[in-house]
mmCIF file of C-alpha atoms and ligand atoms in Angstrom:
data_model
loop_
_atom_site.group_PDB
_atom_site.id
_atom_site.type_symbol
_atom_site.label_atom_id
_atom_site.label_comp_id
_atom_site.label_asym_id
_atom_site.label_seq_id
_atom_site.Cartn_x
_atom_site.Cartn_y
_atom_site.Cartn_z
ATOM 1 C CA UNK A 29 15.124 259.268 216.466
ATOM 2 C CA UNK A 30 13.370 262.405 216.807
ATOM 3 C CA UNK A 31 13.861 264.997 214.157
ATOM 4 C CA UNK A 32 15.784 267.580 215.579
ATOM 5 C CA UNK A 33 19.124 264.841 215.935
ATOM 6 C CA UNK A 34 20.778 265.119 212.483
ATOM 7 C CA UNK A 35 22.051 262.007 210.846
ATOM 8 C CA UNK A 36 25.545 262.819 211.228
ATOM 9 C CA UNK A 37 28.126 264.481 212.902
ATOM 10 C CA UNK A 38 31.817 265.521 213.175
ATOM 11 C CA UNK A 39 34.138 263.483 215.675
ATOM 12 C CA UNK A 40 37.471 263.147 216.383
ATOM 13 C CA UNK A 41 39.015 259.772 215.478
ATOM 14 C CA UNK A 42 42.433 257.752 215.669
ATOM 15 C CA UNK A 43 42.897 256.078 212.582
ATOM 16 C CA UNK A 44 45.934 253.589 213.650
ATOM 17 C CA UNK A 45 47.726 252.906 216.417
ATOM 18 C CA UNK A 46 51.132 255.402 216.296
ATOM 19 C CA UNK A 47 48.897 258.193 214.977
ATOM 20 C CA UNK A 48 49.922 261.756 216.751
ATOM 21 C CA UNK A 49 47.057 263.333 216.161
ATOM 22 C CA UNK A 50 43.247 263.365 215.251
ATOM 23 C CA UNK A 51 41.317 263.225 212.452
ATOM 24 C CA UNK A 52 38.167 265.308 212.180
ATOM 25 C CA UNK A 53 35.714 263.174 210.359
ATOM 26 C CA UNK A 54 32.202 262.967 209.742
ATOM 27 C CA UNK A 55 30.754 259.966 211.133
ATOM 28 C CA UNK A 56 26.713 258.448 211.300
ATOM 29 C CA UNK A 57 24.550 259.578 215.235
ATOM 30 C CA UNK A 58 24.626 256.547 216.853
ATOM 31 C CA UNK A 59 21.197 254.819 217.318
ATOM 32 C CA UNK A 60 20.305 254.635 220.731
ATOM 33 C CA UNK A 61 19.008 251.122 222.101
ATOM 34 C CA UNK A 62 18.157 249.253 225.042
ATOM 35 C CA UNK A 63 19.172 250.351 228.041
ATOM 36 C CA UNK A 64 21.617 253.409 226.464
ATOM 37 C CA UNK A 65 20.705 257.387 226.265
ATOM 38 C CA UNK A 66 22.212 259.336 223.662
ATOM 39 C CA UNK A 67 23.924 262.408 225.069
ATOM 40 C CA UNK A 68 24.138 265.761 222.794
ATOM 41 C CA UNK A 69 27.512 266.666 224.355
ATOM 42 C CA UNK A 70 28.638 269.690 225.709
ATOM 43 C CA UNK A 71 32.207 269.143 226.477
ATOM 44 C CA UNK A 72 34.506 266.273 226.705
ATOM 45 C CA UNK A 73 38.107 266.132 228.370
ATOM 46 C CA UNK A 74 41.340 265.333 226.879
ATOM 47 C CA UNK A 75 43.290 262.293 229.355
ATOM 48 C CA UNK A 76 46.504 261.564 229.415
ATOM 49 C CA UNK A 77 45.119 257.987 228.480
ATOM 50 C CA UNK A 78 43.976 259.340 225.690
ATOM 51 C CA UNK A 79 47.221 259.591 224.344
ATOM 52 C CA UNK A 80 47.859 255.924 224.914
ATOM 53 C CA UNK A 81 44.920 254.972 223.015
ATOM 54 C CA UNK A 82 46.907 257.386 220.296
ATOM 55 C CA UNK A 83 50.254 255.704 220.326
ATOM 56 C CA UNK A 84 48.536 251.772 220.753
ATOM 57 C CA UNK A 85 49.285 251.192 224.198
ATOM 58 C CA UNK A 86 46.113 249.323 224.496
ATOM 59 C CA UNK A 87 46.076 247.848 221.251
ATOM 60 C CA UNK A 88 42.501 248.592 220.613
ATOM 61 C CA UNK A 89 40.187 248.571 217.125
ATOM 62 C CA UNK A 90 40.103 251.502 215.130
ATOM 63 C CA UNK A 91 39.335 253.402 214.161
ATOM 64 C CA UNK A 92 38.112 254.647 217.788
ATOM 65 C CA UNK A 93 36.779 258.414 218.816
ATOM 66 C CA UNK A 94 38.436 259.459 221.321
ATOM 67 C CA UNK A 95 37.528 260.577 225.187
ATOM 68 C CA UNK A 96 36.459 259.060 228.242
ATOM 69 C CA UNK A 97 35.338 262.494 229.879
ATOM 70 C CA UNK A 98 31.214 263.714 229.169
ATOM 71 C CA UNK A 99 29.190 266.030 229.720
ATOM 72 C CA UNK A 100 26.367 267.173 228.043
ATOM 73 C CA UNK A 101 22.485 266.883 227.027
ATOM 74 C CA UNK A 102 19.957 263.811 227.137
ATOM 75 C CA UNK A 103 18.428 263.790 223.491
ATOM 76 C CA UNK A 104 16.932 260.631 223.276
ATOM 77 C CA UNK A 105 16.047 257.183 225.405
ATOM 78 C CA UNK A 106 16.436 253.411 224.479
ATOM 79 C CA UNK A 107 12.948 251.659 224.680
ATOM 80 C CA UNK A 108 14.815 250.205 228.361
ATOM 81 C CA UNK A 109 16.558 253.335 229.175
ATOM 82 C CA UNK A 110 13.805 254.377 231.665
ATOM 83 C CA UNK A 111 13.957 251.361 233.849
ATOM 84 C CA UNK A 112 17.836 251.217 234.474
ATOM 85 C CA UNK A 113 18.427 254.938 235.464
ATOM 86 C CA UNK A 114 16.973 258.279 236.167
ATOM 87 C CA UNK A 115 17.957 260.282 233.364
ATOM 88 C CA UNK A 116 15.158 261.715 231.451
ATOM 89 C CA UNK A 117 15.195 263.682 227.806
ATOM 90 C CA UNK A 118 16.496 267.223 228.266
ATOM 91 C CA UNK A 119 18.706 266.520 231.296
ATOM 92 C CA UNK A 120 22.044 267.599 231.934
ATOM 93 C CA UNK A 121 24.506 265.027 232.774
ATOM 94 C CA UNK A 122 28.167 263.575 233.058
ATOM 95 C CA UNK A 123 28.865 259.660 232.096
ATOM 96 C CA UNK A 124 31.280 257.135 232.981
ATOM 97 C CA UNK A 125 32.398 254.961 230.423
ATOM 98 C CA UNK A 126 31.968 251.308 231.057
ATOM 99 C CA UNK A 127 30.731 249.044 228.494
ATOM 100 C CA UNK A 128 29.645 244.972 228.458
ATOM 101 C CA UNK A 129 30.680 244.583 231.886
ATOM 102 C CA UNK A 130 29.764 241.431 232.604
ATOM 103 C CA UNK A 131 27.353 241.537 235.429
ATOM 104 C CA UNK A 132 28.688 238.046 237.111
ATOM 105 C CA UNK A 133 31.581 238.305 238.488
ATOM 106 C CA UNK A 134 32.215 239.261 242.021
ATOM 107 C CA UNK A 135 32.940 242.727 241.245
ATOM 108 C CA UNK A 136 30.369 243.444 239.279
ATOM 109 C CA UNK A 137 28.106 242.517 242.056
ATOM 110 C CA UNK A 138 29.506 244.146 244.197
ATOM 111 C CA UNK A 139 28.879 247.225 242.172
ATOM 112 C CA UNK A 140 32.771 248.126 241.253
ATOM 113 C CA UNK A 141 32.669 247.256 237.845
ATOM 114 C CA UNK A 142 35.460 248.957 237.304
ATOM 115 C CA UNK A 143 37.838 245.733 238.063
ATOM 116 C CA UNK A 144 35.655 243.480 235.691
ATOM 117 C CA UNK A 145 38.092 241.883 233.478
ATOM 118 C CA UNK A 146 35.423 242.216 231.019
ATOM 119 C CA UNK A 147 34.577 245.833 230.738
ATOM 120 C CA UNK A 148 35.238 247.915 227.849
ATOM 121 C CA UNK A 149 35.502 251.559 227.849
ATOM 122 C CA UNK A 150 34.452 254.425 225.978
ATOM 123 C CA UNK A 151 36.899 256.082 224.258
ATOM 124 C CA UNK A 152 39.922 253.305 224.638
ATOM 125 C CA UNK A 153 37.981 250.270 223.368
ATOM 126 C CA UNK A 154 34.475 251.458 221.887
ATOM 127 C CA UNK A 155 34.089 255.172 220.369
ATOM 128 C CA UNK A 156 34.041 257.552 222.866
ATOM 129 C CA UNK A 157 32.395 261.562 223.519
ATOM 130 C CA UNK A 158 34.992 263.794 221.129
ATOM 131 C CA UNK A 159 31.842 263.566 218.884
ATOM 132 C CA UNK A 160 28.476 265.752 218.223
ATOM 133 C CA UNK A 161 26.668 263.213 220.150
ATOM 134 C CA UNK A 162 27.280 259.368 221.922
ATOM 135 C CA UNK A 163 25.458 256.631 223.514
ATOM 136 C CA UNK A 164 26.052 256.168 227.163
ATOM 137 C CA UNK A 165 24.134 253.782 229.624
ATOM 138 C CA UNK A 166 21.476 255.380 231.207
ATOM 139 C CA UNK A 167 22.553 254.026 235.087
ATOM 140 C CA UNK A 168 25.728 255.543 234.173
ATOM 141 C CA UNK A 169 24.462 259.390 234.248
ATOM 142 C CA UNK A 170 24.562 261.506 237.391
ATOM 143 C CA UNK A 171 22.105 264.504 236.513
ATOM 144 C CA UNK A 172 24.445 267.740 236.774
ATOM 145 C CA UNK A 173 23.563 270.777 239.129
ATOM 146 C CA UNK A 174 22.603 274.008 236.865
ATOM 147 C CA UNK A 175 25.441 275.618 238.790
ATOM 148 C CA UNK A 176 27.893 273.526 236.834
ATOM 149 C CA UNK A 177 28.898 273.991 233.329
ATOM 150 C CA UNK A 178 29.680 271.237 231.112
ATOM 151 C CA UNK A 179 33.194 272.336 230.633
ATOM 152 C CA UNK A 180 33.948 271.931 234.772
ATOM 153 C CA UNK A 181 31.484 268.825 234.543
ATOM 154 C CA UNK A 182 33.565 266.657 232.340
ATOM 155 C CA UNK A 183 36.991 266.306 233.841
ATOM 156 C CA UNK A 184 35.172 264.955 236.672
ATOM 157 C CA UNK A 185 33.902 261.740 234.900
ATOM 158 C CA UNK A 186 37.977 260.479 234.882
ATOM 159 C CA UNK A 187 40.369 263.055 236.792
ATOM 160 C CA UNK A 188 37.934 263.936 239.331
ATOM 161 C CA UNK A 189 36.383 260.829 240.343
ATOM 162 C CA UNK A 190 40.066 259.004 240.326
ATOM 163 C CA UNK A 191 41.702 261.665 242.657
ATOM 164 C CA UNK A 192 38.307 261.444 244.415
ATOM 165 C CA UNK A 193 38.420 258.236 245.449
ATOM 166 C CA UNK A 194 42.042 257.802 246.047
ATOM 167 C CA UNK A 195 41.467 260.165 248.786
ATOM 168 C CA UNK A 196 38.417 258.516 250.319
ATOM 169 C CA UNK A 197 41.006 255.477 249.980
ATOM 170 C CA UNK A 198 43.676 257.553 252.272
ATOM 171 C CA UNK A 199 40.531 257.161 255.026
ATOM 172 C CA UNK A 200 42.227 260.216 256.967
ATOM 173 C CA UNK A 201 40.296 262.361 259.773
ATOM 174 C CA UNK A 202 40.208 265.958 259.173
ATOM 175 C CA UNK A 203 42.923 267.160 260.832
ATOM 176 C CA UNK A 204 45.516 264.639 259.320
ATOM 177 C CA UNK A 205 47.607 265.078 256.495
ATOM 178 C CA UNK A 206 47.415 264.010 253.052
ATOM 179 C CA UNK A 207 50.076 265.371 250.610
ATOM 180 C CA UNK A 208 49.642 265.102 246.862
ATOM 181 C CA UNK A 209 52.364 264.696 244.358
ATOM 182 C CA UNK A 210 51.824 266.010 241.121
ATOM 183 C CA UNK A 211 49.456 269.308 240.504
ATOM 184 C CA UNK A 212 48.728 268.377 237.147
ATOM 185 C CA UNK A 213 44.787 267.766 235.896
ATOM 186 C CA UNK A 214 44.132 265.080 239.085
ATOM 187 C CA UNK A 215 46.221 266.949 241.480
ATOM 188 C CA UNK A 216 45.208 270.426 241.605
ATOM 189 C CA UNK A 217 41.802 268.739 242.073
ATOM 190 C CA UNK A 218 42.503 266.851 244.795
ATOM 191 C CA UNK A 219 44.154 269.477 246.464
ATOM 192 C CA UNK A 220 40.960 271.348 246.728
ATOM 193 C CA UNK A 221 39.093 268.274 247.427
ATOM 194 C CA UNK A 222 41.025 267.029 250.280
ATOM 195 C CA UNK A 223 40.784 270.620 251.900
ATOM 196 C CA UNK A 224 37.291 270.517 251.349
ATOM 197 C CA UNK A 225 36.950 267.386 253.106
ATOM 198 C CA UNK A 226 39.119 269.046 256.400
ATOM 199 C CA UNK A 227 42.590 267.177 255.807
ATOM 200 C CA UNK A 228 45.913 269.151 256.071
ATOM 201 C CA UNK A 229 47.109 269.368 252.709
ATOM 202 C CA UNK A 230 50.605 269.161 250.798
ATOM 203 C CA UNK A 231 51.161 269.937 247.643
ATOM 204 C CA UNK A 232 54.282 268.642 245.385
ATOM 205 C CA UNK A 233 55.394 269.316 242.141
ATOM 206 C CA UNK A 234 58.414 269.863 240.018
ATOM 207 C CA UNK A 235 57.379 272.608 237.715
ATOM 208 C CA UNK A 236 56.818 276.023 238.047
ATOM 209 C CA UNK A 237 53.237 276.993 236.101
ATOM 210 C CA UNK A 238 51.379 273.825 238.131
ATOM 211 C CA UNK A 239 52.817 275.285 241.194
ATOM 212 C CA UNK A 240 51.963 279.067 240.718
ATOM 213 C CA UNK A 241 48.096 277.715 239.472
ATOM 214 C CA UNK A 242 47.584 275.527 242.435
ATOM 215 C CA UNK A 243 49.025 278.538 244.769
ATOM 216 C CA UNK A 244 46.312 280.668 243.558
ATOM 217 C CA UNK A 245 43.439 278.400 244.330
ATOM 218 C CA UNK A 246 40.667 279.607 246.623
ATOM 219 C CA UNK A 247 41.242 275.885 248.343
ATOM 220 C CA UNK A 248 45.134 276.102 247.882
ATOM 221 C CA UNK A 249 47.250 273.758 249.755
ATOM 222 C CA UNK A 250 48.752 274.255 253.606
ATOM 223 C CA UNK A 251 52.091 273.911 252.069
ATOM 224 C CA UNK A 252 53.146 273.721 248.746
ATOM 225 C CA UNK A 253 56.535 272.108 248.015
ATOM 226 C CA UNK A 254 58.858 272.768 244.720
ATOM 227 C CA UNK A 255 60.736 269.259 244.610
ATOM 228 C CA UNK A 256 63.249 270.912 242.400
ATOM 229 C CA UNK A 257 64.229 273.248 245.123
ATOM 230 C CA UNK A 258 63.418 271.561 248.503
ATOM 231 C CA UNK A 259 65.361 268.038 249.627
ATOM 232 C CA UNK A 260 62.833 265.621 250.558
ATOM 233 C CA UNK A 261 64.533 265.751 254.308
ATOM 234 C CA UNK A 262 64.030 269.751 254.644
ATOM 235 C CA UNK A 263 60.062 268.743 252.826
ATOM 236 C CA UNK A 264 59.371 266.636 255.911
ATOM 237 C CA UNK A 265 60.371 269.266 258.293
ATOM 238 C CA UNK A 266 57.825 271.439 257.040
ATOM 239 C CA UNK A 267 55.464 268.993 256.800
ATOM 240 C CA UNK A 268 55.915 268.178 260.513
ATOM 241 C CA UNK A 269 55.482 272.002 261.480
ATOM 242 C CA UNK A 270 51.563 271.542 260.273
ATOM 243 C CA UNK A 271 50.742 269.225 263.263
ATOM 244 C CA UNK A 272 49.392 270.519 265.935
ATOM 245 C CA UNK A 273 50.965 271.449 269.195
ATOM 246 C CA UNK A 274 51.190 268.618 270.947
ATOM 247 C CA UNK A 275 51.109 266.089 268.776
ATOM 248 C CA UNK A 276 52.655 262.232 269.144
ATOM 249 C CA UNK A 277 53.581 260.243 266.335
ATOM 250 C CA UNK A 278 55.750 260.705 262.892
ATOM 251 C CA UNK A 279 57.449 263.074 261.284
ATOM 252 C CA UNK A 280 56.036 263.247 257.433
ATOM 253 C CA UNK A 281 52.525 263.267 255.525
ATOM 254 C CA UNK A 282 50.273 260.458 256.621
ATOM 255 C CA UNK A 283 49.643 259.395 253.183
ATOM 256 C CA UNK A 284 50.940 260.316 249.932
ATOM 257 C CA UNK A 285 49.304 260.112 246.573
ATOM 258 C CA UNK A 286 51.329 259.976 243.696
ATOM 259 C CA UNK A 287 49.524 261.588 240.643
ATOM 260 C CA UNK A 288 52.718 262.376 238.528
ATOM 261 C CA UNK A 289 54.554 260.189 236.013
ATOM 262 C CA UNK A 290 57.965 261.146 236.758
ATOM 263 C CA UNK A 291 60.341 258.687 238.192
ATOM 264 C CA UNK A 292 62.012 260.406 240.976
ATOM 265 C CA UNK A 293 58.271 261.658 242.043
ATOM 266 C CA UNK A 294 57.953 257.903 243.315
ATOM 267 C CA UNK A 295 61.124 258.037 245.557
ATOM 268 C CA UNK A 296 60.326 261.544 246.706
ATOM 269 C CA UNK A 297 56.978 260.873 247.855
ATOM 270 C CA UNK A 298 57.788 257.686 250.111
ATOM 271 C CA UNK A 299 60.852 259.698 251.928
ATOM 272 C CA UNK A 300 57.807 262.306 252.832
ATOM 273 C CA UNK A 301 55.348 260.252 253.902
ATOM 274 C CA UNK A 302 55.874 259.457 257.386
ATOM 275 C CA UNK A 303 56.450 255.771 258.878
ATOM 276 C CA UNK A 304 53.726 253.176 258.716
ATOM 277 C CA UNK A 305 52.241 255.621 256.315
ATOM 278 C CA UNK A 306 50.362 254.805 253.172
ATOM 279 C CA UNK A 307 51.847 255.596 249.201
ATOM 280 C CA UNK A 308 48.564 255.316 246.967
ATOM 281 C CA UNK A 309 49.465 255.071 243.000
ATOM 282 C CA UNK A 310 46.972 256.909 240.700
ATOM 283 C CA UNK A 311 50.071 258.040 238.088
ATOM 284 C CA UNK A 312 50.661 255.519 235.390
ATOM 285 C CA UNK A 313 54.370 256.023 235.425
ATOM 286 C CA UNK A 314 56.255 253.619 232.894
ATOM 287 C CA UNK A 315 57.954 251.567 235.877
ATOM 288 C CA UNK A 316 58.353 252.224 239.167
ATOM 289 C CA UNK A 317 61.301 252.830 241.043
ATOM 290 C CA UNK A 318 61.399 252.576 245.319
ATOM 291 C CA UNK A 319 63.703 251.664 247.437
ATOM 292 C CA UNK A 320 63.101 248.264 249.358
ATOM 293 C CA UNK A 321 64.437 250.438 252.417
ATOM 294 C CA UNK A 322 61.166 252.541 252.279
ATOM 295 C CA UNK A 323 58.761 248.990 252.912
ATOM 296 C CA UNK A 324 61.173 247.003 255.009
ATOM 297 C CA UNK A 325 62.157 250.028 257.221
ATOM 298 C CA UNK A 326 59.925 252.780 256.884
ATOM 299 C CA UNK A 327 57.004 250.067 256.893
ATOM 300 C CA UNK A 328 55.158 251.953 254.165
ATOM 301 C CA UNK A 329 51.847 250.220 252.527
ATOM 302 C CA UNK A 330 51.807 250.682 248.541
ATOM 303 C CA UNK A 331 48.408 250.765 247.120
ATOM 304 C CA UNK A 332 46.805 251.926 243.749
ATOM 305 C CA UNK A 333 43.636 253.119 243.561
ATOM 306 C CA UNK A 334 41.329 253.427 239.777
ATOM 307 C CA UNK A 335 39.066 255.479 238.607
ATOM 308 C CA UNK A 336 34.937 255.209 240.516
ATOM 309 C CA UNK A 337 31.049 253.859 240.152
ATOM 310 C CA UNK A 338 28.119 255.834 239.414
ATOM 311 C CA UNK A 339 27.569 257.105 243.295
ATOM 312 C CA UNK A 340 31.685 257.760 243.857
ATOM 313 C CA UNK A 341 30.790 260.514 240.897
ATOM 314 C CA UNK A 342 27.865 261.730 242.305
ATOM 315 C CA UNK A 343 29.439 262.526 245.351
ATOM 316 C CA UNK A 344 32.319 263.909 243.577
ATOM 317 C CA UNK A 345 29.894 266.162 241.833
ATOM 318 C CA UNK A 346 28.298 266.969 244.916
ATOM 319 C CA UNK A 347 31.551 267.854 246.615
ATOM 320 C CA UNK A 348 32.729 270.051 243.827
ATOM 321 C CA UNK A 349 29.150 272.282 243.537
ATOM 322 C CA UNK A 350 28.853 272.942 247.588
ATOM 323 C CA UNK A 351 32.602 273.764 247.503
ATOM 324 C CA UNK A 352 32.806 275.752 244.296
ATOM 325 C CA UNK A 353 36.134 273.238 243.056
ATOM 326 C CA UNK A 354 37.417 274.194 239.727
ATOM 327 C CA UNK A 355 39.873 272.810 237.176
ATOM 328 C CA UNK A 356 42.357 275.154 235.648
ATOM 329 C CA UNK A 357 40.861 274.701 231.856
ATOM 330 C CA UNK A 358 42.509 274.882 228.387
ATOM 331 C CA UNK A 359 39.514 275.608 225.841
ATOM 332 C CA UNK A 360 39.652 274.067 222.321
ATOM 333 C CA UNK A 361 36.970 273.715 220.032
ATOM 334 C CA UNK A 362 36.785 270.867 217.313
ATOM 335 C CA UNK A 363 38.769 272.460 214.357
ATOM 336 C CA UNK A 364 41.414 273.131 216.648
ATOM 337 C CA UNK A 365 41.950 269.519 218.200
ATOM 338 C CA UNK A 366 45.587 269.842 216.711
ATOM 339 C CA UNK A 367 46.058 272.655 218.737
ATOM 340 C CA UNK A 368 44.492 270.501 221.983
ATOM 341 C CA UNK A 369 46.726 267.493 221.282
ATOM 342 C CA UNK A 370 50.151 269.339 220.863
ATOM 343 C CA UNK A 371 48.775 271.441 224.408
ATOM 344 C CA UNK A 372 49.394 268.325 226.553
ATOM 345 C CA UNK A 373 53.130 268.442 225.239
ATOM 346 C CA UNK A 374 53.998 271.595 225.272
ATOM 347 C CA UNK A 375 56.510 272.789 228.325
ATOM 348 C CA UNK A 376 55.047 275.118 230.890
ATOM 349 C CA UNK A 377 51.473 272.771 230.598
ATOM 350 C CA UNK A 378 48.869 273.169 233.319
ATOM 351 C CA UNK A 379 45.589 272.091 234.223
ATOM 352 C CA UNK A 380 43.412 270.376 231.640
ATOM 353 C CA UNK A 381 42.446 270.667 228.060
ATOM 354 C CA UNK A 382 38.734 270.128 227.521
ATOM 355 C CA UNK A 383 37.030 270.410 223.850
ATOM 356 C CA UNK A 384 34.220 272.515 224.019
ATOM 357 C CA UNK A 385 30.912 272.259 221.803
ATOM 358 C CA UNK A 386 28.618 275.229 220.905
HETATM 359 ZN ZN1 LIG B 15 41.461 259.311 232.307
HETATM 360 ZN ZN1 LIG B 16 32.033 241.695 235.680
#
């Protein structure tokens, strides 16, 4: 390893399932091997999934370094890294998190390793990126444009790519109507992406802070709905007003992406979606609460959407850079990690919490 890379580093680890906070520890810098690259982390995002790692939802191995949203500089290459990717020492990259996809199953062969039964995830089943250095596979790195900061790039590797692939799955043409329910870390990025793609966009939330933040975006939605103030029927009428004159079709959004965990958001989303429309679930709520009528009489289709691959991340980075799409960030240094975790539970929270390294 090069002399500029220290032997130890600071890292935030979950010691045991059920812990409410990370422990700031000094651990060895991992050795780079095979097709891996070593990143000096510039920024790493905190995702809802990280809290599920803390509460033991994934039954993982502890202790474990948190975060699966890394962006940083490549500082060392394994001996096979050059054959397996384009990342070079000195490149600024964002990276995805799969470890050990089998390479043999149908999804691996088709490039959709996210569905591989064998795949493990950084920050979930293997050490993640809340550390000064971390390993990723060369082939899962996407080089960043100079204009994109690490702190803006990090959330794209989970929140950004997840909402981007969900919008692609919606398969809408410019002018069609996409509603996004939940204007948190994913939703407020999604609103901007969908506007950049030429869609008519409806943003829905039940919390004042995300609504105010979304209203202030350069790529703000065409219609912003506070679900605590507007009944679904009234919302559907407002959505109908977004249609071009002469539109022949059904009232309501063509597709609604559910990015909110709150249970009432589900039936609201179903009610504001047009007959024969499509609901796409990216949130991970504790349960689903739909009425059979939504599917039988309204002919809705419900699908889930999961994360994405390197191609999707590259497209996400390009779209974000081209249109100046931004995450509303709260920044924390490693010594403020308790405050960072508490920020997620705080009343009135909005946007994305990111750990930044100097
Ligand atoms: Zn995530
Ligand atoms: Zn596989």
